[in-house]
Coordinates of C-alpha atoms in Angstrom, one line a residue:
M185 CA -313.1 -99.2 -93.7
S186 CA -310.9 -96.2 -94.3
L187 CA -308.4 -96.2 -97.1
S188 CA -305.0 -94.6 -96.6
M189 CA -304.7 -92.0 -99.2
P190 CA -301.3 -91.3 -100.7
G191 CA -299.7 -88.1 -99.5
P192 CA -299.3 -85.1 -101.8
S193 CA -296.8 -85.8 -104.5
Q194 CA -293.9 -83.4 -104.8
A195 CA -293.4 -84.1 -108.5
G196 CA -293.4 -80.8 -110.3
L197 CA -293.4 -78.8 -107.1
F198 CA -289.8 -78.0 -106.8
K199 CA -287.0 -77.5 -109.3
P200 CA -285.2 -80.7 -110.4
G201 CA -282.4 -81.7 -108.0
Y202 CA -284.3 -81.1 -104.7
Q203 CA -284.0 -83.7 -102.0
S204 CA -286.7 -84.2 -99.4
H205 CA -286.5 -86.4 -96.3
D206 CA -289.8 -87.0 -94.5
A207 CA -290.6 -88.3 -91.0
E208 CA -291.9 -91.5 -92.7
D209 CA -288.4 -92.1 -94.0
G210 CA -287.1 -91.9 -90.5
A211 CA -285.9 -88.3 -90.8
V212 CA -285.9 -87.8 -87.0
I213 CA -283.9 -90.9 -86.4
R214 CA -281.4 -90.0 -89.1
N215 CA -281.0 -86.5 -87.6
I216 CA -280.4 -88.0 -84.2
E217 CA -277.7 -90.3 -85.6
A218 CA -276.0 -87.3 -87.3
C219 CA -276.0 -85.4 -84.0
Q220 CA -274.7 -88.4 -82.1
A221 CA -271.9 -88.7 -84.6
I222 CA -270.8 -85.1 -84.0
S223 CA -271.2 -85.6 -80.2
G224 CA -269.2 -88.8 -80.3
T225 CA -266.4 -86.9 -82.1
V226 CA -265.8 -84.4 -79.3
Q227 CA -266.9 -86.5 -76.3
T228 CA -263.5 -88.0 -75.8
S229 CA -262.0 -84.5 -75.5
L230 CA -264.0 -83.7 -72.3
G231 CA -262.1 -82.8 -69.1
P232 CA -258.5 -82.6 -68.0
Y233 CA -257.6 -86.0 -69.4
G234 CA -259.6 -85.5 -72.6
R235 CA -257.8 -86.6 -75.8
N236 CA -256.5 -84.2 -78.4
K237 CA -257.7 -84.2 -82.0
I238 CA -255.6 -83.4 -85.0
V239 CA -257.7 -81.6 -87.6
I240 CA -256.3 -80.7 -91.0
N241 CA -258.6 -78.0 -92.3
H242 CA -259.4 -77.0 -95.9
L243 CA -256.3 -74.8 -96.1
Q244 CA -254.1 -77.8 -95.1
K245 CA -253.4 -76.1 -91.7
M246 CA -252.9 -78.6 -88.8
V247 CA -254.8 -77.8 -85.7
L248 CA -254.1 -79.9 -82.5
T249 CA -256.6 -79.3 -79.7
S250 CA -259.1 -80.7 -77.3
D251 CA -261.2 -77.6 -77.4
A252 CA -264.6 -78.5 -78.9
A253 CA -265.3 -75.0 -80.2
T254 CA -262.1 -75.0 -82.2
I255 CA -262.6 -78.6 -83.5
L256 CA -266.1 -77.8 -84.8
R257 CA -264.9 -74.5 -86.3
E258 CA -262.2 -76.3 -88.3
L259 CA -264.6 -79.1 -89.4
D260 CA -267.0 -78.3 -92.2
V261 CA -270.2 -79.8 -90.9
V262 CA -272.8 -80.1 -93.7
H263 CA -275.7 -82.0 -92.1
P264 CA -278.4 -79.5 -91.2
A265 CA -279.4 -81.1 -87.9
A266 CA -275.7 -81.5 -86.8
K267 CA -275.2 -77.8 -87.7
L268 CA -277.8 -76.9 -85.1
L269 CA -275.6 -78.4 -82.4
V270 CA -272.5 -76.7 -83.8
M271 CA -274.4 -73.4 -83.7
A272 CA -275.5 -74.0 -80.1
S273 CA -271.8 -74.7 -79.2
Q274 CA -270.7 -71.5 -80.9
Q275 CA -273.3 -69.5 -79.0
Q276 CA -271.9 -70.9 -75.8
D277 CA -268.5 -69.8 -76.9
V278 CA -269.8 -66.3 -77.5
E279 CA -271.7 -66.1 -74.2
M280 CA -269.3 -67.8 -71.8
G281 CA -266.1 -68.7 -73.7
D282 CA -266.1 -72.1 -72.0
G283 CA -268.3 -75.2 -71.7
T284 CA -268.6 -75.7 -75.5
N285 CA -267.9 -79.4 -75.2
L286 CA -270.6 -79.8 -72.5
V287 CA -273.2 -78.4 -74.8
I288 CA -272.5 -80.8 -77.6
I289 CA -272.1 -83.9 -75.4
L290 CA -275.3 -83.1 -73.4
A291 CA -277.3 -82.4 -76.5
G292 CA -276.1 -85.6 -78.1
E293 CA -277.0 -87.7 -75.0
L294 CA -280.4 -86.0 -74.8
L295 CA -281.1 -87.0 -78.4
K296 CA -279.8 -90.6 -77.8
K297 CA -282.3 -90.9 -74.9
A298 CA -285.0 -89.4 -77.0
E299 CA -284.4 -92.1 -79.7
E300 CA -285.0 -94.8 -77.1
L301 CA -288.3 -93.2 -76.2
L302 CA -289.3 -92.9 -79.9
R303 CA -288.6 -96.6 -80.4
L304 CA -290.8 -97.3 -77.4
G305 CA -293.6 -95.5 -79.2
L306 CA -293.7 -92.0 -77.6
K307 CA -294.5 -89.1 -79.8
T308 CA -291.9 -86.3 -80.3
S309 CA -294.4 -83.8 -78.9
D310 CA -294.5 -85.7 -75.5
I311 CA -290.7 -85.9 -75.5
V312 CA -290.3 -82.2 -76.3
Q313 CA -292.9 -81.3 -73.6
G314 CA -291.1 -83.4 -71.0
Y315 CA -287.6 -82.0 -71.9
E316 CA -289.0 -78.5 -71.5
K317 CA -290.4 -79.2 -68.1
A318 CA -287.2 -80.9 -67.1
Q319 CA -285.0 -78.0 -68.3
N320 CA -286.9 -75.5 -66.3
F321 CA -286.7 -77.7 -63.2
A322 CA -282.9 -78.3 -63.8
L323 CA -282.2 -74.6 -64.0
K324 CA -284.1 -74.0 -60.7
V325 CA -282.2 -76.9 -59.0
L326 CA -278.9 -75.5 -60.3
E327 CA -279.5 -72.2 -58.4
D328 CA -279.6 -74.1 -55.1
L329 CA -276.3 -75.9 -55.8
E330 CA -274.1 -72.9 -55.2
V331 CA -271.3 -73.8 -52.8
D332 CA -269.1 -70.7 -53.0
R333 CA -268.9 -67.3 -54.6
L334 CA -266.0 -64.9 -55.3
Q335 CA -266.1 -62.3 -52.5
E336 CA -263.2 -60.1 -53.7
L337 CA -262.7 -59.9 -57.5
R338 CA -259.5 -57.9 -57.1
S339 CA -257.7 -60.6 -55.1
K340 CA -255.3 -62.7 -57.2
E341 CA -255.9 -65.8 -55.0
E342 CA -259.7 -65.6 -55.2
L343 CA -259.6 -65.1 -59.0
S344 CA -257.1 -68.0 -59.5
K345 CA -259.4 -70.2 -57.5
A346 CA -262.3 -69.8 -60.0
L347 CA -260.0 -70.0 -63.0
R348 CA -258.1 -73.2 -62.1
T349 CA -260.8 -75.6 -63.2
V350 CA -261.5 -73.7 -66.4
V351 CA -257.8 -73.8 -67.4
A352 CA -257.3 -77.4 -66.1
S353 CA -260.0 -78.8 -68.4
K354 CA -257.8 -77.7 -71.3
Q355 CA -254.2 -77.8 -69.9
S356 CA -254.1 -80.4 -67.1
G357 CA -251.0 -80.1 -64.9
T358 CA -250.1 -76.5 -65.7
E359 CA -253.4 -74.9 -64.4
D360 CA -251.7 -73.2 -61.4
I361 CA -249.2 -71.4 -63.6
L362 CA -251.7 -70.4 -66.3
A363 CA -254.5 -69.4 -63.8
S364 CA -251.9 -67.2 -62.0
L365 CA -250.8 -65.6 -65.3
V366 CA -254.4 -64.9 -66.4
A367 CA -255.3 -63.5 -62.9
E368 CA -252.3 -61.2 -63.0
A369 CA -253.0 -59.9 -66.5
V370 CA -256.7 -59.4 -65.8
L371 CA -256.1 -57.5 -62.5
A372 CA -253.7 -55.2 -64.4
V373 CA -256.5 -54.1 -66.8
L374 CA -259.6 -54.5 -64.6
P375 CA -261.5 -51.2 -64.7
R376 CA -263.1 -49.5 -61.6
N377 CA -266.4 -51.1 -62.5
P378 CA -265.5 -54.8 -63.2
V379 CA -268.7 -55.2 -65.4
N380 CA -267.0 -53.1 -68.0
F381 CA -264.0 -55.5 -68.3
N382 CA -263.1 -56.0 -72.0
V383 CA -261.6 -59.4 -72.9
D384 CA -259.8 -57.8 -75.8
N385 CA -257.5 -56.0 -73.3
V386 CA -255.6 -59.1 -72.5
R387 CA -253.3 -60.1 -75.4
V388 CA -251.2 -63.2 -75.9
V389 CA -247.8 -63.2 -77.7
K390 CA -246.4 -66.6 -78.5
I391 CA -242.6 -67.0 -78.6
M392 CA -241.2 -70.4 -79.4
G393 CA -238.5 -71.9 -77.1
G394 CA -238.1 -72.2 -73.4
S395 CA -240.8 -73.7 -71.2
L396 CA -244.2 -72.6 -69.9
E397 CA -242.6 -71.6 -66.5
Q398 CA -240.8 -68.8 -68.3
S399 CA -244.0 -67.1 -69.4
R400 CA -244.7 -63.7 -67.9
V401 CA -247.2 -60.8 -67.9
V402 CA -246.1 -57.4 -69.4
K403 CA -248.2 -54.3 -68.4
G404 CA -248.6 -52.9 -71.8
M405 CA -248.1 -54.3 -75.3
V406 CA -245.5 -56.6 -76.9
L407 CA -245.0 -56.2 -80.7
G408 CA -243.2 -58.9 -82.6
R409 CA -240.9 -56.6 -84.5
E410 CA -238.1 -54.1 -83.9
P411 CA -238.3 -50.3 -84.4
D412 CA -237.4 -49.3 -87.9
G413 CA -234.9 -46.5 -87.2
T414 CA -231.6 -46.4 -85.3
I415 CA -233.3 -45.3 -82.0
K416 CA -234.3 -48.5 -80.1
K417 CA -235.3 -47.2 -76.7
A418 CA -237.3 -44.3 -75.2
T419 CA -238.4 -43.5 -71.6
K420 CA -241.2 -41.2 -70.3
A421 CA -242.0 -40.3 -73.9
K422 CA -244.9 -38.7 -75.7
V423 CA -246.3 -40.8 -78.5
G424 CA -247.8 -39.8 -81.8
V425 CA -249.8 -42.3 -83.9
F426 CA -250.2 -41.8 -87.6
S427 CA -252.4 -43.9 -89.9
C428 CA -251.1 -42.0 -93.0
P429 CA -247.8 -42.6 -94.8
I430 CA -244.9 -40.5 -93.3
D431 CA -243.4 -39.4 -96.5
I432 CA -243.3 -36.6 -99.1
S433 CA -246.8 -36.1 -100.4
Q434 CA -247.3 -37.5 -103.8
T435 CA -248.9 -35.5 -106.6
E436 CA -252.1 -36.8 -108.1
T437 CA -250.9 -36.3 -111.7
K438 CA -247.6 -37.1 -113.4
G439 CA -245.6 -34.1 -114.7
T440 CA -242.5 -33.6 -116.8
V441 CA -239.7 -31.2 -115.6
L442 CA -237.1 -29.9 -117.9
L443 CA -233.8 -29.2 -116.1
K444 CA -231.3 -27.0 -118.0
T445 CA -228.4 -26.5 -115.5
A446 CA -226.6 -28.4 -112.8
N447 CA -227.8 -26.0 -110.1
E448 CA -231.4 -26.6 -111.1
M449 CA -230.8 -30.3 -110.7
L450 CA -229.3 -29.8 -107.2
N451 CA -232.1 -27.5 -106.1
F452 CA -234.9 -29.7 -107.6
T453 CA -235.7 -31.6 -104.4
K454 CA -234.6 -29.0 -101.9
G455 CA -238.2 -27.7 -101.4
E456 CA -239.6 -31.1 -100.7
E457 CA -236.8 -31.9 -98.3
E458 CA -237.3 -28.7 -96.5
R459 CA -241.0 -29.2 -96.1
L460 CA -240.5 -32.8 -94.8
E461 CA -237.8 -31.5 -92.4
T462 CA -240.1 -28.8 -91.1
A463 CA -242.9 -31.4 -90.5
I464 CA -240.5 -33.7 -88.6
K465 CA -239.2 -30.7 -86.6
E466 CA -242.8 -29.7 -85.7
L467 CA -243.2 -33.3 -84.3
Y468 CA -240.0 -32.9 -82.3
D469 CA -240.9 -29.4 -81.0
S470 CA -244.3 -30.7 -79.8
G471 CA -242.6 -33.2 -77.5
V472 CA -243.2 -36.4 -79.5
R473 CA -240.3 -38.8 -79.1
V474 CA -242.0 -42.0 -80.3
V475 CA -243.8 -42.2 -83.7
V476 CA -246.1 -45.2 -84.5
A477 CA -246.7 -45.5 -88.2
G478 CA -249.8 -47.4 -89.6
S479 CA -248.5 -47.1 -93.1
T480 CA -245.2 -46.7 -94.9
V481 CA -242.3 -44.5 -93.7
G482 CA -240.2 -43.0 -96.5
D483 CA -236.4 -43.2 -96.5
L484 CA -236.0 -39.4 -96.3
A485 CA -238.5 -39.2 -93.5
M486 CA -236.6 -42.0 -91.7
H487 CA -233.4 -40.0 -92.1
Y488 CA -234.9 -36.9 -90.4
L489 CA -236.6 -38.9 -87.7
N490 CA -233.2 -40.5 -86.8
R491 CA -231.6 -37.1 -86.8
F492 CA -234.1 -35.8 -84.3
N493 CA -233.7 -39.0 -82.2
I494 CA -237.3 -40.0 -82.6
L495 CA -238.1 -43.8 -82.3
V496 CA -240.2 -45.1 -85.2
I497 CA -242.1 -48.4 -85.3
K498 CA -244.4 -49.6 -88.1
I499 CA -247.6 -51.5 -87.3
L500 CA -249.4 -52.5 -90.4
S501 CA -252.4 -54.2 -88.7
K502 CA -255.2 -51.6 -88.0
F503 CA -256.4 -53.8 -85.1
E504 CA -253.0 -53.7 -83.4
L505 CA -252.8 -50.0 -84.1
R506 CA -256.1 -49.4 -82.2
R507 CA -254.9 -51.6 -79.3
L508 CA -251.7 -49.6 -79.1
C509 CA -253.7 -46.4 -79.1
R510 CA -255.6 -47.8 -76.0
V511 CA -252.3 -48.6 -74.3
V512 CA -250.7 -45.2 -74.7
G513 CA -253.9 -43.1 -74.8
A514 CA -253.3 -41.6 -78.2
T515 CA -255.6 -40.7 -81.1
P516 CA -254.5 -42.0 -84.6
L517 CA -254.0 -39.1 -87.0
A518 CA -254.7 -39.2 -90.7
R519 CA -252.4 -36.2 -91.4
L520 CA -248.7 -35.6 -91.0
G521 CA -248.1 -32.8 -88.5
A522 CA -247.7 -32.0 -84.9
P523 CA -250.5 -33.6 -82.8
M524 CA -252.5 -31.6 -80.3
P525 CA -251.7 -32.2 -76.6
D526 CA -254.9 -34.3 -76.2
E527 CA -254.1 -36.4 -79.4
M528 CA -250.7 -37.4 -78.0
G529 CA -250.3 -40.5 -75.9
S530 CA -247.6 -41.2 -73.3
V531 CA -245.6 -44.3 -72.4
D532 CA -243.1 -45.0 -69.6
V533 CA -240.8 -47.3 -71.5
V534 CA -240.4 -48.4 -75.1
E535 CA -237.6 -50.8 -75.4
T536 CA -236.3 -53.6 -77.7
T537 CA -235.6 -56.8 -75.9
E538 CA -234.8 -60.3 -77.0
I539 CA -237.0 -63.2 -75.9
G540 CA -235.9 -66.6 -77.0
G541 CA -233.9 -65.4 -80.0
D542 CA -236.8 -63.2 -81.2
R543 CA -236.4 -59.4 -81.1
V544 CA -239.6 -57.7 -79.8
T545 CA -240.6 -54.2 -78.9
V546 CA -242.3 -53.7 -75.5
F547 CA -244.5 -50.7 -74.7
R548 CA -245.1 -50.7 -71.0
Q549 CA -246.2 -48.6 -68.0
E550 CA -243.7 -48.7 -65.2
E551 CA -245.6 -47.4 -62.1
A552 CA -246.9 -50.1 -59.9
N553 CA -250.3 -48.4 -59.3
A554 CA -250.8 -47.4 -63.0
V555 CA -253.8 -49.1 -64.5
T556 CA -252.8 -50.0 -68.1
R557 CA -255.3 -50.3 -70.8
T558 CA -253.8 -53.6 -72.2
A559 CA -251.8 -56.4 -70.6
T560 CA -249.8 -59.0 -72.6
I561 CA -249.1 -62.5 -71.6
V562 CA -245.8 -63.6 -73.2
L563 CA -246.1 -67.4 -73.7
R564 CA -243.1 -69.7 -74.1
G565 CA -243.3 -73.3 -75.3
A566 CA -241.7 -76.0 -77.4
T567 CA -244.0 -76.2 -80.5
Q568 CA -246.3 -73.9 -82.2
N569 CA -249.3 -76.3 -81.9
H570 CA -248.8 -76.5 -78.1
L571 CA -248.6 -72.7 -77.8
D572 CA -251.8 -72.3 -79.8
D573 CA -253.5 -74.8 -77.5
V574 CA -252.3 -73.0 -74.4
E575 CA -253.5 -69.7 -75.9
R576 CA -257.0 -71.2 -76.2
A577 CA -256.9 -72.2 -72.5
I578 CA -255.9 -68.7 -71.6
D579 CA -258.7 -67.3 -73.8
D580 CA -261.2 -69.5 -72.0
G581 CA -259.8 -68.2 -68.6
V582 CA -260.1 -64.6 -69.7
N583 CA -263.7 -65.2 -70.9
A584 CA -264.5 -66.9 -67.6
V585 CA -263.5 -63.7 -65.8
K586 CA -266.0 -61.7 -67.9
A587 CA -268.6 -64.2 -66.8
I588 CA -267.5 -64.0 -63.2
T589 CA -268.0 -60.2 -63.2
K590 CA -271.7 -60.7 -64.0
D591 CA -272.3 -63.8 -61.8
P592 CA -269.6 -64.8 -59.2
R593 CA -271.4 -68.0 -58.0
L594 CA -269.6 -71.4 -58.2
V595 CA -270.9 -74.9 -58.1
P596 CA -268.9 -78.2 -57.5
G597 CA -267.1 -79.6 -60.5
A598 CA -265.7 -83.1 -61.3
G599 CA -269.2 -84.3 -62.2
A600 CA -270.7 -83.7 -58.7
T601 CA -273.3 -81.1 -60.0
E602 CA -274.4 -83.5 -62.8
I603 CA -275.0 -86.4 -60.5
Q604 CA -276.9 -84.2 -58.1
L605 CA -279.1 -83.0 -61.1
V606 CA -279.7 -86.7 -62.0
E607 CA -281.0 -87.3 -58.4
K608 CA -283.2 -84.2 -58.2
I609 CA -284.7 -84.5 -61.7
S610 CA -285.4 -88.2 -61.3
A611 CA -287.3 -87.4 -58.1
F612 CA -289.2 -84.7 -60.1
A613 CA -290.1 -87.3 -62.8
D614 CA -291.7 -89.5 -60.1
R615 CA -294.0 -86.7 -59.1
T616 CA -295.0 -85.8 -62.7
P617 CA -298.2 -87.4 -64.1
G618 CA -298.7 -88.5 -67.7
L619 CA -296.3 -89.5 -70.5
P620 CA -293.9 -86.6 -70.2
Q621 CA -292.5 -88.3 -67.0
H622 CA -290.7 -90.8 -69.2
A623 CA -289.0 -87.9 -71.0
I624 CA -288.1 -86.2 -67.7
R625 CA -286.5 -89.4 -66.4
K626 CA -284.5 -89.8 -69.6
Y627 CA -283.5 -86.1 -69.4
A628 CA -282.1 -86.8 -65.9
E629 CA -280.2 -89.9 -67.1
A630 CA -278.5 -87.8 -69.8
F631 CA -276.5 -85.9 -67.2
E632 CA -274.8 -89.2 -66.3
V633 CA -272.7 -88.9 -69.5
I634 CA -270.4 -86.2 -67.9
P635 CA -269.0 -88.1 -64.9
R636 CA -269.0 -91.3 -67.0
T637 CA -266.9 -89.6 -69.8
L638 CA -264.6 -88.0 -67.2
A639 CA -264.0 -91.4 -65.5
E640 CA -263.4 -93.2 -68.9
S641 CA -260.9 -90.7 -70.2
A642 CA -258.9 -90.9 -66.9
G643 CA -258.8 -94.7 -67.3
L644 CA -261.1 -95.5 -64.3
D645 CA -263.9 -98.1 -64.1
A646 CA -266.8 -95.8 -65.1
T647 CA -269.5 -98.2 -63.8
E648 CA -267.9 -98.5 -60.3
V649 CA -267.2 -94.7 -60.1
L650 CA -270.8 -93.9 -61.0
S651 CA -272.2 -96.4 -58.4
R652 CA -270.0 -94.8 -55.7
L653 CA -271.1 -91.3 -56.7
Y654 CA -274.8 -92.4 -56.6
T655 CA -274.3 -94.0 -53.2
A656 CA -272.7 -90.8 -51.8
H657 CA -275.3 -88.5 -53.3
H658 CA -278.2 -90.7 -52.3
R659 CA -276.9 -90.7 -48.7
A660 CA -276.7 -86.9 -48.8
S661 CA -280.2 -86.6 -50.0
T662 CA -281.7 -89.0 -47.4
G663 CA -280.7 -86.5 -44.6
A664 CA -278.0 -85.9 -42.1
E665 CA -279.4 -88.4 -39.5
A666 CA -279.3 -91.4 -41.9
S667 CA -275.9 -90.4 -43.3
S668 CA -274.4 -90.1 -39.8
E669 CA -275.8 -93.6 -38.9
E670 CA -274.8 -95.3 -42.1
G671 CA -271.5 -93.4 -42.7
S672 CA -270.0 -94.3 -39.3
G673 CA -268.3 -97.4 -40.8
S674 CA -267.9 -96.2 -44.4
S675 CA -264.5 -95.6 -46.0
E676 CA -263.3 -92.1 -46.9
D677 CA -264.2 -92.7 -50.6
E678 CA -267.9 -93.0 -49.7
E679 CA -268.4 -89.9 -47.6
P680 CA -272.1 -89.0 -47.7
Y681 CA -271.7 -85.5 -49.3
W682 CA -273.5 -84.3 -52.4
T683 CA -270.3 -82.5 -53.5
T684 CA -268.6 -85.8 -54.2
G685 CA -267.1 -86.0 -57.7
V686 CA -264.8 -88.1 -59.8
D687 CA -261.2 -88.3 -58.6
L688 CA -259.3 -88.3 -61.9
E689 CA -255.9 -88.8 -60.3
S690 CA -257.0 -91.7 -58.1
S691 CA -254.6 -94.6 -57.9
T692 CA -257.5 -97.0 -57.4
S693 CA -259.9 -98.1 -60.3
A694 CA -262.8 -96.2 -58.7
G695 CA -261.9 -93.1 -56.8
T696 CA -264.2 -90.2 -55.6
L697 CA -263.3 -86.9 -53.9
D698 CA -265.0 -83.9 -52.4
A699 CA -264.9 -81.4 -55.2
V700 CA -265.2 -78.3 -52.9
E701 CA -262.4 -79.4 -50.6
E702 CA -260.1 -80.1 -53.6
G703 CA -261.0 -76.7 -55.1
I704 CA -262.6 -78.1 -58.3
L705 CA -265.3 -75.5 -58.9
D706 CA -267.3 -74.6 -62.1
L707 CA -269.0 -71.4 -62.9
L708 CA -272.8 -71.6 -62.3
A709 CA -273.5 -69.2 -65.2
S710 CA -271.5 -71.3 -67.6
K711 CA -273.3 -74.5 -66.5
S712 CA -276.7 -72.8 -66.7
W713 CA -276.1 -71.6 -70.3
A714 CA -274.8 -75.0 -71.4
I715 CA -277.9 -76.8 -70.1
R716 CA -280.2 -74.2 -71.7
L717 CA -278.5 -74.3 -75.1
A718 CA -278.1 -78.1 -75.1
S719 CA -281.8 -78.6 -74.2
E720 CA -283.1 -76.1 -76.7
S721 CA -280.9 -77.5 -79.6
A722 CA -282.1 -81.1 -78.7
R723 CA -285.7 -80.0 -78.7
T724 CA -285.3 -78.2 -82.0
V725 CA -283.8 -81.3 -83.7
L726 CA -286.6 -83.4 -82.3
S727 CA -289.2 -81.0 -83.7
V728 CA -288.0 -81.3 -87.2
D729 CA -290.0 -83.8 -89.3
Q730 CA -288.9 -82.9 -92.8
I731 CA -285.7 -81.7 -94.4
I732 CA -285.8 -80.2 -97.9
V733 CA -282.4 -79.6 -99.5
A734 CA -282.1 -77.5 -102.6
R735 CA -279.7 -78.3 -105.4
Q736 CA -276.3 -76.5 -105.0
A737 CA -275.9 -73.4 -107.2
G738 CA -273.5 -73.4 -110.1
G739 CA -272.4 -76.1 -112.5
P740 CA -270.4 -79.2 -111.9
K741 CA -267.5 -78.9 -109.6
P742 CA -264.0 -78.7 -111.2
P743 CA -261.9 -81.9 -110.8
G744 CA -259.5 -81.9 -107.8
P745 CA -255.7 -82.3 -108.1
N746 CA -254.6 -85.7 -109.3
A747 CA -253.4 -87.7 -106.3
N748 CA -251.1 -89.8 -108.4
W749 CA -249.4 -87.0 -110.3
D750 CA -245.9 -88.3 -109.6
E751 CA -246.6 -91.9 -110.9
D752 CA -245.5 -92.8 -114.4

């Protein structure tokens, strides 16, 4: 008879204050619960009818959004296992800019299914092995689900077609306006080789007031301030950009000057004034009519710049300064003096205009065929929070274009792809011998969460919607002959196509539609990355059997502000 020996004691192994959670304590189950909590938080925000969340961050700033990446960025998640999911979501944001919610929800559902298997007695190694096989098969199946691809990237209609679904998932109802704005802005800056497209070249300026329909695209850059001098407009002008102060040079040491006569006093600053006037005249003679200052502009320098009819604008952000240099094609100079011809930029129009009560300066290129380096979308809206959320939708759209330049393939949206994956992976599980087949089947079931969540957030009967989707997809997979025989007397809702998805705007309690006919298309690359990242983060969490947490550095935390400070 074997005796169970006690495990190695950790007493005296670590410094005092360490916490250790072993597999025997149910560490895996607790990790899964933490991940499900974070998944449940963002699950209701999926899709066009997803609910918004109000997050008050540690700086007391209010963020109102349904974008999972933003919600998780503003929340301070401390649990180590939940952090793995957040990191996977952030990686999806970096790679694709869209589908962050899909990663979290899918990973949470995979872990939930894994918990069911663990309670049945399967080992984590069997589940991890099954999930890995299922992931590789799912990515192969996804390649065959392509229904369309962008033939002409420089066509506004084609580009809008791919962007509509990306934007609609964040801003339902205004996707046509926003997709058109993003497509117009992207085409204005798209280089000859589209793979070199830089998402930083599409800027957004938010101006309160008006409505979203009044938003427009400006070829060039919009700055939220007026020029500093009296000159407010310039056309076909050469531009000089200076990162140094435009002023009289300061001496490094302080000196004392003794003035004996009135003439000495009058002539004291003459030399400095003459030197500054010479420097400004050099600028004027070189052809510069617009000066962009990255630092301070002295009063005397401003006087001479106004006298020579040179427009001056200050930009104190070095990032904005770099972007403006890209727009006008100039080199920022660290010395005051006439720039060389190749250091000067040029701009067609610099003008001050008023948008919704705000005075802004616009640098823009006029010619229709001129490819500008930067395009700005001027957004109008009622509240700052709404404008911020619309900006996030536009940011997702611009990132989607970057993904399209690498992989133009599209798959059906509205949950159609996920249901098809459930069908295919379940069939693969039936052909797989051994214990991993249970994990593969559960992996397939996890994809059900996407159409179910879409239906629930739109107020539909999720169970009925799913049964209709399974019926349509099963008929499609049984072959054209069977579908033609069985589908002869079926209603339109039950057309035997594998592109059938959830009809979110259905008046009935359970509506389905053909995602391709309705133009609801997702990027194949975005879906592929989401599946890969969700599966890997779920496998990583399942592989953890012990968490060791060190004591926080530093002494006791200072007491927070007294919540009842105003009470007697």
